[in-house]
Short mmCIF file of C-alpha atoms and ligand atoms in Angstrom, two decimals:
data_model
loop_
_atom_site.label_atom_id
_atom_site.label_comp_id
_atom_site.label_asym_id
_atom_site.label_seq_id
_atom_site.Cartn_x
_atom_site.Cartn_y
_atom_site.Cartn_z
CA MET A 245 55.14 111.42 -36.60
CA ALA A 246 58.45 110.74 -34.81
CA GLU A 247 61.35 109.79 -37.02
CA MET A 248 61.43 106.01 -37.49
CA GLU A 249 64.50 103.83 -37.28
CA PRO A 250 64.86 100.44 -39.00
CA VAL A 251 65.78 97.42 -36.83
CA ILE A 252 67.02 94.36 -38.66
CA GLY A 253 68.03 90.83 -37.65
CA LEU A 254 69.19 88.04 -39.95
CA GLU A 255 68.84 84.29 -40.16
CA ILE A 256 71.48 82.91 -42.52
CA HIS A 257 71.45 79.38 -43.89
CA ALA A 258 74.78 78.01 -45.08
CA GLN A 259 75.05 74.59 -46.66
CA LEU A 260 77.84 72.66 -45.00
CA ASN A 261 80.65 71.39 -47.17
CA THR A 262 80.19 67.66 -46.60
CA ALA A 263 80.21 64.79 -49.09
CA THR A 264 77.15 63.15 -47.56
CA LYS A 265 73.86 64.26 -46.03
CA LEU A 266 73.29 65.09 -42.36
CA PHE A 267 71.72 61.82 -41.26
CA CYS A 268 72.43 59.28 -44.01
CA SER A 269 75.19 58.46 -46.47
CA CYS A 270 73.45 59.79 -49.60
CA PRO A 271 75.70 62.22 -51.53
CA THR A 272 75.06 65.96 -51.22
CA GLU A 273 76.01 66.59 -54.86
CA ALA A 274 75.01 65.09 -58.18
CA VAL A 275 77.15 62.07 -59.01
CA LEU A 276 78.64 61.41 -62.39
CA ASP A 277 76.95 58.57 -64.21
CA ALA A 278 79.71 56.03 -64.95
CA THR A 279 78.23 55.22 -68.35
CA ALA A 280 78.00 58.87 -69.48
CA PRO A 281 80.65 60.37 -71.80
CA ALA A 282 83.63 61.67 -69.82
CA ASP A 283 83.01 65.33 -70.47
CA SER A 284 79.28 65.37 -69.71
CA PRO A 285 78.33 67.23 -66.54
CA PRO A 286 76.90 65.16 -63.69
CA GLU A 287 73.19 64.85 -64.23
CA ASP A 288 71.07 65.25 -61.12
CA ARG A 289 68.14 63.00 -61.91
CA PRO A 290 65.27 63.72 -59.50
CA ASN A 291 65.15 61.39 -56.50
CA SER A 292 68.37 59.62 -57.51
CA ARG A 293 70.19 60.47 -54.26
CA VAL A 294 67.71 59.29 -51.68
CA CYS A 295 67.29 56.51 -49.12
CA GLU A 296 64.81 55.53 -46.44
CA VAL A 297 66.27 58.07 -44.00
CA CYS A 298 66.18 61.20 -46.15
CA THR A 299 62.77 60.29 -47.54
CA GLY A 300 61.45 60.07 -43.96
CA GLN A 301 60.21 56.50 -43.97
CA PRO A 302 58.85 55.09 -40.74
CA GLY A 303 61.38 53.07 -38.79
CA ALA A 304 64.42 54.36 -40.63
CA LEU A 305 67.14 55.40 -38.17
CA PRO A 306 69.18 58.56 -38.75
CA ARG A 307 72.88 58.81 -37.79
CA THR A 308 74.58 62.18 -37.38
CA ASN A 309 77.32 63.11 -39.86
CA ALA A 310 80.41 63.82 -37.73
CA ARG A 311 81.95 66.11 -40.35
CA ALA A 312 78.87 68.36 -40.31
CA VAL A 313 79.23 68.72 -36.54
CA GLU A 314 82.91 69.64 -36.93
CA LEU A 315 82.11 72.26 -39.57
CA ALA A 316 79.39 73.83 -37.43
CA ALA A 317 81.76 73.96 -34.46
CA THR A 318 84.48 75.48 -36.67
CA ALA A 319 82.08 78.22 -37.76
CA GLY A 320 81.30 78.85 -34.10
CA LEU A 321 84.98 79.10 -33.18
CA ALA A 322 85.62 81.54 -36.02
CA LEU A 323 82.73 83.74 -34.93
CA GLY A 324 83.62 83.77 -31.25
CA CYS A 325 80.68 81.65 -30.12
CA ARG A 326 80.48 79.33 -27.16
CA VAL A 327 80.49 75.81 -28.57
CA ASN A 328 78.31 73.61 -26.37
CA GLU A 329 79.75 70.25 -25.43
CA TYR A 330 76.25 68.77 -25.74
CA SER A 331 73.44 70.01 -27.93
CA VAL A 332 70.17 68.40 -28.91
CA PHE A 333 68.32 67.75 -32.15
CA SER A 334 64.61 68.51 -32.10
CA ARG A 335 61.78 67.82 -34.47
CA LYS A 336 60.24 70.94 -35.93
CA ASN A 337 56.85 69.68 -37.05
CA TYR A 338 55.05 71.01 -40.05
CA PHE A 339 53.48 69.67 -43.20
CA TYR A 340 54.84 70.33 -46.63
CA PRO A 341 54.99 67.95 -49.61
CA ASP A 342 58.79 68.23 -49.85
CA LEU A 343 59.13 67.23 -46.18
CA PRO A 344 57.97 63.61 -46.15
CA ALA A 345 58.83 62.93 -42.51
CA GLY A 346 56.44 65.68 -41.43
CA PHE A 347 59.18 67.39 -39.46
CA GLN A 348 62.50 69.10 -40.04
CA THR A 349 65.32 67.95 -37.78
CA SER A 350 66.73 71.11 -36.24
CA GLN A 351 68.11 72.30 -32.91
CA LEU A 352 66.09 74.40 -30.50
CA ASP A 353 67.63 74.23 -27.06
CA PRO A 354 70.52 74.02 -26.67
CA PRO A 355 71.94 74.63 -30.16
CA ILE A 356 75.54 73.70 -30.99
CA CYS A 357 76.80 77.31 -30.68
CA GLU A 358 75.61 80.36 -28.73
CA GLY A 359 76.69 83.99 -28.57
CA GLY A 360 79.59 85.37 -30.55
CA GLY A 361 79.59 88.17 -33.09
CA LEU A 362 81.24 89.85 -36.02
CA ALA A 363 82.47 93.43 -36.35
CA ILE A 364 81.51 95.57 -39.35
CA THR A 365 81.94 99.25 -40.19
CA ASP A 366 78.77 101.28 -39.72
CA GLY A 367 77.51 104.16 -41.89
CA GLU A 368 79.80 106.67 -40.15
CA GLY A 369 82.92 104.53 -40.57
CA ARG A 370 82.94 103.37 -36.96
CA GLU A 371 83.47 99.76 -36.02
CA LYS A 372 80.26 98.08 -34.93
CA ARG A 373 79.82 94.62 -33.51
CA ILE A 374 76.87 92.54 -34.64
CA ARG A 375 76.00 90.03 -31.94
CA LEU A 376 75.05 86.50 -32.83
CA ASN A 377 72.29 84.78 -30.95
CA ARG A 378 73.05 81.21 -31.98
CA ILE A 379 74.18 78.77 -34.65
CA HIS A 380 72.28 75.53 -35.00
CA LEU A 381 72.45 72.46 -37.20
CA GLU A 382 69.48 71.40 -39.30
CA ASP A 383 68.64 69.50 -42.46
CA ASP A 384 67.31 71.00 -45.66
CA ALA A 385 63.98 70.08 -47.24
CA GLY A 386 63.39 68.70 -50.73
CA LYS A 387 62.04 70.67 -53.63
CA CYS A 388 58.59 70.97 -55.20
CA VAL A 389 58.68 71.32 -58.96
CA HIS A 390 55.51 72.88 -60.32
CA ASP A 391 54.53 71.71 -63.77
CA ASP A 392 52.06 74.41 -64.76
CA GLN A 393 51.36 72.98 -68.19
CA ARG A 394 50.02 69.72 -66.86
CA GLY A 395 48.71 71.28 -63.69
CA ARG A 396 50.65 69.10 -61.31
CA THR A 397 53.45 69.34 -58.78
CA LEU A 398 56.35 66.91 -58.56
CA VAL A 399 58.59 66.34 -55.55
CA ASP A 400 62.37 65.95 -55.79
CA LEU A 401 64.05 64.80 -52.58
CA ASN A 402 67.67 64.96 -53.75
CA ARG A 403 68.25 68.00 -51.55
CA ALA A 404 66.31 66.60 -48.58
CA GLY A 405 68.63 65.95 -45.65
CA THR A 406 71.45 68.22 -46.88
CA PRO A 407 73.28 69.63 -43.83
CA LEU A 408 72.85 73.32 -43.03
CA ILE A 409 73.83 75.66 -40.30
CA GLU A 410 71.50 78.47 -39.44
CA ILE A 411 73.19 81.54 -38.00
CA VAL A 412 70.82 83.86 -36.13
CA THR A 413 71.90 87.40 -35.30
CA GLU A 414 70.54 89.77 -32.69
CA PRO A 415 68.48 92.65 -34.17
CA ASP A 416 71.60 94.86 -34.31
CA PHE A 417 71.51 96.21 -37.89
CA ARG A 418 70.18 99.71 -38.64
CA SER A 419 70.64 99.95 -42.40
CA SER A 420 70.84 97.93 -45.60
CA GLY A 421 74.52 98.89 -45.91
CA GLU A 422 75.35 97.26 -42.60
CA VAL A 423 73.51 94.10 -43.60
CA MET A 424 75.28 93.82 -46.95
CA GLU A 425 78.69 94.35 -45.37
CA PHE A 426 77.96 91.73 -42.72
CA LEU A 427 76.78 89.19 -45.29
CA LYS A 428 79.87 89.66 -47.44
CA LYS A 429 82.17 89.36 -44.48
CA LEU A 430 80.42 86.30 -43.08
CA HIS A 431 80.41 84.65 -46.49
CA ASN A 432 84.11 85.40 -46.89
CA ILE A 433 84.97 83.78 -43.55
CA LEU A 434 82.85 80.65 -44.04
CA VAL A 435 84.14 80.07 -47.56
CA HIS A 436 87.73 80.72 -46.47
CA LEU A 437 87.36 78.09 -43.72
CA GLU A 438 85.68 75.74 -46.22
CA VAL A 439 82.71 75.42 -43.87
CA THR A 440 80.57 76.00 -46.97
CA LYS A 441 81.22 76.18 -50.68
CA GLY A 442 79.02 79.25 -50.49
CA ARG A 443 77.77 79.22 -54.10
CA LEU A 444 75.09 81.87 -53.96
CA GLU A 445 73.38 80.87 -57.19
CA GLU A 446 73.01 77.33 -55.85
CA GLY A 447 71.36 78.63 -52.68
CA GLU A 448 74.26 77.42 -50.56
CA PHE A 449 74.30 80.71 -48.64
CA ARG A 450 70.95 82.43 -48.26
CA CYS A 451 69.36 84.64 -45.70
CA ASP A 452 66.04 85.68 -44.20
CA VAL A 453 65.79 89.36 -43.31
CA ASN A 454 63.66 90.33 -40.31
CA ILE A 455 62.86 94.02 -40.31
CA SER A 456 60.71 96.38 -38.27
CA LEU A 457 60.58 100.12 -37.67
CA ARG A 458 60.35 101.93 -34.35
CA PRO A 459 60.37 105.58 -33.36
CA ARG A 460 63.95 106.66 -32.73
CA GLY A 461 64.77 106.53 -29.02
CA VAL A 462 62.20 103.84 -28.26
CA GLU A 463 63.55 100.53 -27.04
CA LYS A 464 60.62 98.22 -27.73
CA LEU A 465 60.79 96.45 -31.11
CA GLY A 466 58.10 97.13 -33.68
CA THR A 467 56.13 94.54 -35.64
CA ARG A 468 58.43 92.79 -38.08
CA SER A 469 58.14 91.29 -41.46
CA GLU A 470 60.42 88.45 -42.47
CA ILE A 471 61.67 88.34 -46.04
CA LYS A 472 62.60 84.80 -46.92
CA ASN A 473 65.38 83.20 -48.88
CA LEU A 474 67.47 86.02 -50.31
CA ASN A 475 70.45 84.53 -52.10
CA SER A 476 72.09 87.76 -53.25
CA PHE A 477 73.64 90.46 -51.06
CA ARG A 478 72.27 93.12 -53.37
CA HIS A 479 68.74 91.76 -53.24
CA ALA A 480 68.92 91.69 -49.44
CA GLY A 481 69.80 95.39 -49.52
CA GLN A 482 67.05 96.19 -52.02
CA ALA A 483 64.42 94.26 -50.07
CA ILE A 484 65.34 96.20 -46.92
CA GLU A 485 65.10 99.55 -48.70
CA TYR A 486 61.69 98.59 -50.03
CA GLU A 487 60.43 97.45 -46.61
CA ILE A 488 61.61 100.66 -44.92
CA VAL A 489 59.46 102.67 -47.33
CA ARG A 490 56.49 100.28 -47.23
CA GLN A 491 56.35 99.96 -43.45
CA GLY A 492 57.01 103.69 -43.00
CA GLY A 493 54.07 104.44 -45.32
CA LEU A 494 51.76 102.21 -43.26
CA TYR A 495 52.80 103.94 -40.03
CA ASP A 496 52.23 107.33 -41.67
CA GLN A 497 48.68 106.26 -42.49
CA GLY A 498 48.19 105.18 -38.89
CA ALA A 499 47.76 101.54 -39.94
CA THR A 500 48.52 98.58 -37.62
CA LEU A 501 51.16 96.26 -39.01
CA VAL A 502 50.80 92.49 -38.91
CA GLN A 503 53.72 90.13 -38.49
CA GLU A 504 54.12 88.36 -41.77
CA THR A 505 56.40 86.43 -44.06
CA ARG A 506 57.17 88.11 -47.38
CA LEU A 507 59.07 87.30 -50.57
CA PHE A 508 61.24 89.68 -52.58
CA ASP A 509 60.65 89.93 -56.31
CA PRO A 510 63.86 91.26 -57.88
CA ALA A 511 62.19 91.94 -61.22
CA ARG A 512 59.62 94.25 -59.67
CA GLN A 513 61.90 95.38 -56.83
CA GLU A 514 59.19 94.80 -54.25
CA THR A 515 58.27 92.41 -51.48
CA ARG A 516 54.95 90.56 -51.41
CA SER A 517 53.13 88.94 -48.54
CA LEU A 518 53.33 85.13 -48.47
CA ARG A 519 51.57 84.35 -45.22
CA SER A 520 51.06 85.73 -41.75
CA LYS A 521 53.81 84.44 -39.55
CA GLU A 522 53.49 81.35 -37.37
CA ASP A 523 54.93 81.64 -33.89
CA ALA A 524 57.57 79.19 -32.72
CA HIS A 525 55.19 77.11 -30.62
CA ASP A 526 53.16 76.24 -33.73
CA TYR A 527 55.96 73.87 -34.69
CA ARG A 528 55.51 71.75 -31.55
CA TYR A 529 59.24 71.32 -31.17
CA PHE A 530 60.27 68.27 -29.17
CA PRO A 531 63.57 66.41 -28.80
CA GLN A 532 64.16 63.99 -31.65
CA PRO A 533 64.09 60.61 -29.89
CA ASP A 534 65.98 58.82 -32.68
CA LEU A 535 69.19 60.81 -32.23
CA PRO A 536 71.63 61.02 -29.32
CA PRO A 537 72.79 64.49 -28.23
CA VAL A 538 75.46 66.08 -30.43
CA HIS A 539 78.75 65.78 -28.57
CA VAL A 540 81.76 68.04 -29.10
CA SER A 541 84.30 66.95 -26.51
CA PRO A 542 86.81 69.48 -25.12
CA GLY A 543 89.56 67.49 -26.84
CA ALA A 544 87.78 67.55 -30.21
CA LEU A 545 87.17 71.29 -29.82
CA ALA A 546 90.84 71.89 -29.03
CA ARG A 547 91.83 69.96 -32.15
CA LEU A 548 89.46 72.00 -34.31
CA LYS A 549 90.86 75.20 -32.83
CA ALA A 550 94.43 74.11 -33.50
CA ALA A 551 93.60 73.14 -37.08
CA MET A 552 91.87 76.43 -37.83
CA PRO A 553 93.64 78.50 -40.46
CA GLU A 554 94.24 82.21 -40.07
CA LEU A 555 91.01 84.15 -40.59
CA PRO A 556 90.86 86.75 -43.38
CA GLU A 557 90.89 89.58 -40.84
CA GLN A 558 93.92 88.24 -39.01
CA ALA A 559 95.75 87.71 -42.29
CA GLU A 560 95.00 91.27 -43.31
CA ALA A 561 96.28 92.69 -40.02
CA ARG A 562 99.46 90.63 -40.33
CA LEU A 563 100.08 91.71 -43.94
CA LEU A 564 99.64 95.37 -43.01
CA ALA A 565 102.04 94.95 -40.10
CA LEU A 566 104.61 93.52 -42.56
CA GLY A 567 104.45 96.78 -44.50
CA LEU A 568 102.03 95.91 -47.30
CA THR A 569 99.61 98.59 -48.44
CA GLU A 570 95.89 98.16 -47.90
CA GLU A 571 95.42 97.69 -51.63
CA GLN A 572 98.05 94.94 -51.71
CA ALA A 573 96.52 93.19 -48.68
CA ALA A 574 93.08 93.36 -50.32
CA VAL A 575 94.43 91.74 -53.51
CA PHE A 576 96.13 89.01 -51.47
CA LEU A 577 92.93 88.14 -49.62
CA ASP A 578 90.94 88.12 -52.80
CA ARG A 579 93.14 85.52 -54.54
CA ARG A 580 93.11 81.90 -53.59
CA GLY A 581 96.51 80.77 -52.31
CA ALA A 582 98.19 84.18 -52.42
CA VAL A 583 98.84 84.43 -48.69
CA ALA A 584 100.20 80.87 -48.54
CA TYR A 585 102.55 81.62 -51.45
CA PHE A 586 103.69 84.84 -49.84
CA ASP A 587 104.41 83.04 -46.56
CA GLN A 588 106.52 80.43 -48.34
CA ALA A 589 108.50 82.99 -50.35
CA ARG A 590 109.12 85.46 -47.50
CA PRO A 591 112.07 83.73 -45.83
CA LEU A 592 113.61 82.99 -49.24
CA LEU A 593 113.76 86.65 -50.27
CA GLY A 594 113.82 88.45 -46.94
CA ASP A 595 112.22 91.60 -48.33
CA ASP A 596 108.45 91.53 -47.79
CA ARG A 597 107.63 94.74 -49.61
CA ARG A 598 109.59 93.81 -52.69
CA LEU A 599 107.96 90.38 -52.65
CA ALA A 600 104.48 91.87 -52.29
CA ALA A 601 105.12 94.23 -55.20
CA LEU A 602 106.36 91.38 -57.41
CA MET A 603 103.31 89.35 -56.55
CA VAL A 604 100.75 92.11 -57.00
CA GLU A 605 102.31 93.53 -60.17
CA LEU A 606 103.55 90.39 -61.92
CA LEU A 607 102.62 87.03 -60.45
CA LEU A 608 99.01 87.44 -59.34
CA PRO A 609 97.73 89.10 -62.54
CA ALA A 610 99.30 86.31 -64.61
CA CYS A 611 97.78 83.65 -62.34
CA GLN A 612 94.42 85.38 -62.45
CA ARG A 613 94.49 85.40 -66.24
CA ASP A 614 95.23 81.66 -66.37
CA GLY A 615 92.85 80.75 -63.53
CA LEU A 616 95.68 79.37 -61.39
CA SER A 617 96.51 79.60 -57.73
CA PRO A 618 100.09 80.96 -57.46
CA LEU A 619 101.22 77.72 -55.84
CA GLU A 620 100.09 75.85 -58.95
CA CYS A 621 101.97 78.00 -61.47
CA ARG A 622 105.43 77.56 -63.03
CA VAL A 623 107.05 80.17 -60.82
CA PRO A 624 107.47 78.57 -57.40
CA PRO A 625 108.23 80.76 -54.36
CA ALA A 626 111.97 80.04 -54.70
CA ALA A 627 112.03 81.33 -58.30
CA LEU A 628 110.19 84.56 -57.50
CA ALA A 629 112.50 85.07 -54.53
CA ALA A 630 115.50 84.53 -56.85
CA LEU A 631 114.12 87.16 -59.22
CA GLY A 632 113.71 89.55 -56.31
CA LYS A 633 117.28 88.92 -55.20
CA LEU A 634 118.66 89.72 -58.67
CA MET A 635 116.81 93.02 -58.49
CA ALA A 636 117.92 93.73 -54.93
CA ASP A 637 121.62 93.42 -55.73
CA ASN A 638 121.22 95.34 -58.97
CA THR A 639 122.12 92.43 -61.19
CA LEU A 640 118.80 92.86 -62.93
CA SER A 641 117.13 96.19 -63.50
CA ARG A 642 113.49 96.53 -62.58
CA ARG A 643 112.70 97.08 -66.22
CA ALA A 644 114.55 93.95 -67.31
CA ALA A 645 112.91 91.89 -64.58
CA TYR A 646 109.45 92.98 -65.66
CA ASP A 647 110.28 92.30 -69.32
CA LEU A 648 111.54 88.86 -68.44
CA PHE A 649 108.62 87.81 -66.29
CA PRO A 650 106.10 86.69 -68.95
CA GLU A 651 108.60 84.17 -70.31
CA LEU A 652 109.48 82.98 -66.83
CA PHE A 653 105.78 82.53 -66.07
CA GLU A 654 105.20 80.62 -69.25
CA LYS A 655 108.27 78.36 -69.24
CA GLY A 656 109.40 78.23 -65.64
CA GLY A 657 113.08 77.71 -64.85
CA ASP A 658 115.75 79.73 -63.12
CA PRO A 659 115.40 83.51 -63.50
CA GLY A 660 119.19 84.08 -63.30
CA GLU A 661 119.85 81.69 -66.16
CA LEU A 662 117.04 83.13 -68.22
CA ALA A 663 118.40 86.66 -67.70
CA ARG A 664 121.90 85.52 -68.66
CA SER A 665 120.68 83.80 -71.80
CA LYS A 666 118.90 86.99 -72.78
CA GLY A 667 121.98 89.06 -72.01
CA VAL A 668 120.09 91.38 -69.71
CA LEU A 669 122.11 90.88 -66.56
CA GLN A 670 123.72 94.04 -65.33
CA ILE A 671 127.43 94.22 -64.64
CA SER A 672 127.58 94.89 -60.95
CA ASP A 673 131.12 93.70 -60.65
CA THR A 674 133.07 96.73 -59.38
CA GLY A 675 136.34 95.42 -60.83
CA ALA A 676 134.98 95.17 -64.38
CA ILE A 677 133.36 98.57 -64.15
CA SER A 678 136.54 100.15 -62.73
CA ASP A 679 138.59 98.86 -65.68
CA MET A 680 136.16 100.38 -68.17
CA ALA A 681 135.96 103.61 -66.18
CA ALA A 682 139.73 103.99 -66.17
CA GLU A 683 139.91 103.53 -69.93
CA ILE A 684 137.17 106.09 -70.54
CA ILE A 685 138.80 108.67 -68.26
CA ALA A 686 142.14 108.17 -69.98
CA ALA A 687 140.51 108.65 -73.39
CA ASN A 688 138.78 111.89 -72.38
CA PRO A 689 141.37 114.00 -70.51
CA GLY A 690 139.64 117.31 -71.34
CA GLU A 691 136.32 116.27 -69.82
CA ALA A 692 138.10 114.74 -66.85
CA ARG A 693 139.80 118.07 -66.18
CA LYS A 694 136.54 119.98 -66.39
CA TYR A 695 135.00 117.59 -63.86
CA ARG A 696 137.90 118.07 -61.48
CA GLU A 697 137.57 121.87 -61.89
CA GLY A 698 134.02 121.59 -60.52
CA GLN A 699 131.76 120.85 -63.51
CA GLU A 700 130.12 117.92 -61.75
CA LYS A 701 127.40 117.65 -64.37
CA ILE A 702 129.94 116.16 -66.71
CA LEU A 703 129.70 112.93 -64.73
CA SER A 704 126.63 112.00 -66.75
CA PHE A 705 128.76 112.18 -69.92
CA PHE A 706 131.13 109.63 -68.42
CA VAL A 707 128.28 107.39 -67.25
CA GLY A 708 126.84 107.54 -70.79
CA GLN A 709 130.22 106.54 -72.23
CA LEU A 710 130.53 103.65 -69.82
CA MET A 711 127.03 102.41 -70.57
CA LYS A 712 127.89 102.52 -74.26
CA LYS A 713 131.13 100.67 -73.74
CA SER A 714 129.37 97.96 -71.68
CA LYS A 715 126.60 97.74 -74.30
CA GLY A 716 124.10 98.80 -71.65
CA ALA A 717 124.98 96.02 -69.25
CA ALA A 718 126.64 98.07 -66.54
CA ASN A 719 124.63 98.97 -63.52
CA PRO A 720 124.31 102.76 -64.02
CA LYS A 721 124.21 103.62 -60.33
CA LEU A 722 127.37 101.67 -59.65
CA ALA A 723 129.02 103.12 -62.76
CA GLY A 724 128.37 106.65 -61.49
CA GLU A 725 129.84 105.83 -58.10
CA VAL A 726 132.98 104.24 -59.52
CA LEU A 727 133.55 107.03 -62.08
CA SER A 728 133.21 109.86 -59.59
CA LYS A 729 135.58 108.11 -57.21
CA LEU A 730 138.20 107.61 -59.97
CA LEU A 731 137.80 111.15 -61.32
CA LYS A 732 138.33 112.65 -57.88
CA SER A 733 141.43 110.58 -57.15
P1 LIG B 859 61.85 83.21 -35.82
O1 LIG B 859 62.78 82.06 -35.70
O2 LIG B 859 60.48 82.91 -35.41
O3 LIG B 859 61.92 83.87 -37.15
P2 LIG B 859 63.51 84.63 -33.88
O4 LIG B 859 63.04 85.19 -32.59
O5 LIG B 859 64.45 83.49 -33.83
O6 LIG B 859 62.26 84.33 -34.77
O7 LIG B 859 64.19 85.84 -34.64
C1 LIG B 859 64.68 85.71 -35.91
C2 LIG B 859 65.46 86.94 -36.27
O8 LIG B 859 64.61 88.08 -36.28
C3 LIG B 859 66.58 87.31 -35.32
O9 LIG B 859 67.66 87.78 -36.10
C4 LIG B 859 66.03 88.43 -34.51
O10 LIG B 859 67.04 89.31 -34.11
C5 LIG B 859 65.13 89.13 -35.51
N1 LIG B 859 64.00 89.84 -34.93
C6 LIG B 859 63.12 89.37 -34.02
N2 LIG B 859 62.20 90.31 -33.76
C7 LIG B 859 62.47 91.37 -34.54
C8 LIG B 859 61.86 92.64 -34.74
N3 LIG B 859 60.76 93.01 -34.10
N4 LIG B 859 62.43 93.48 -35.62
C9 LIG B 859 63.51 93.13 -36.30
N5 LIG B 859 64.13 91.96 -36.16
C10 LIG B 859 63.62 91.08 -35.29
MG1 LIG B 860 62.72 83.17 -38.89
ZN1 LIG B 861 69.58 59.37 -47.73
#
């Protein structure tokens, strides 16, 4: 049997970060009960956040949430898609108890965004672009709660009508590693842009994996299975590995595969068949007559583009160009607010590498420990820049600066004053050092002669004397320079 190659395409659902649902003003999150004690978590009583629209009652008129449209367009801009000026909502008809209207409101043709892509690194370390097919807006369904003990099923519609985007890729992946890298990167971008809160455990970012095998070199796609609702990057990878083996085994036996929908069971590390797959026409899509087309005007699109923050990849490239190491850049991107802090402190210190080192070695670990963004802590950019300046002009040794930092972080204030009050400032005043140097040379004529006769090593004796005389406060480098100059004269 020819060697088989996996072909994988993804459909990713991301819950949009809006306060209200896609077509009504019901909240997307549990609301705090005003009568509950202040510290109690918001209780999400079933069917407490519903109205006639999100429960699909006849005659109720939906209205499109403008913020959801903006967030979908922002995602499209970030991923290099074409954002359509007009797109259309369609009804995707099917029956399920948690879908009271009898249809999901989704977009078939045209969707809000088309094309685009995202680059990842493939197995051989080469850059590989994953093409996107489309991004469309749709609403989420409710939830069936099965009560096995009493043998009944309850329906909770709190989630019904929550805005989602579905991102559909082309079948461009060839391994589980590529899929996991793509998912992490996509998640990173959408969370960074605040398009989604992206809480995986809440199902706010979940994906369906479509996977088939084909003999290497053959163009035509094989029969796929679709593994639904994976809300962990690792599980997505594990489900793919399992499917490669399962489908490969069937081909080896000469079996014919059927297109089907499967579920992954993390406990057993296997996928199981749920149903054979419906084709798109089974849904009888038709334009939703209750909603006007989604409109993103050129002006609105330009405003969204202008308001878009730097993407993680652009920030990384910029940090590397400023001389940061890859490790430092990775730490910066991993910590909320680090890049913004860095950008504010840069002009104040004027030494990007020193600033990055201070942040990575001192500031960010302390913030991490206390769960703070650097811009929220007691060391504002100006104070860290001041600390860096004291080090740059040798007024504060690196050692002293690092010793001082925990107190600065805890109490705030001016680093110069703190250093002075601790008596750890170095004497970098050439005049003061010269006076001491002259006295020491006068008191040690024998050693001075030896130095002049060529025993240059004796300089360290003089530096030691000067450090002693200054009670350790002199800047040793400067002391050496001044002493050697005086000894030679
Ligand atoms: P549906 O919406 O019915 O699941 P789509 O045609 O929209 O189907 O495809 C969904 C995803 O499945 C896309 O990412 C697509 O690239 C991928 N896909 C389609 N056919 C195959 C196949 N034979 N093998 C692997 N992936 C596939
Ligand atoms: Mg699908
Ligand atoms: Zn509602």
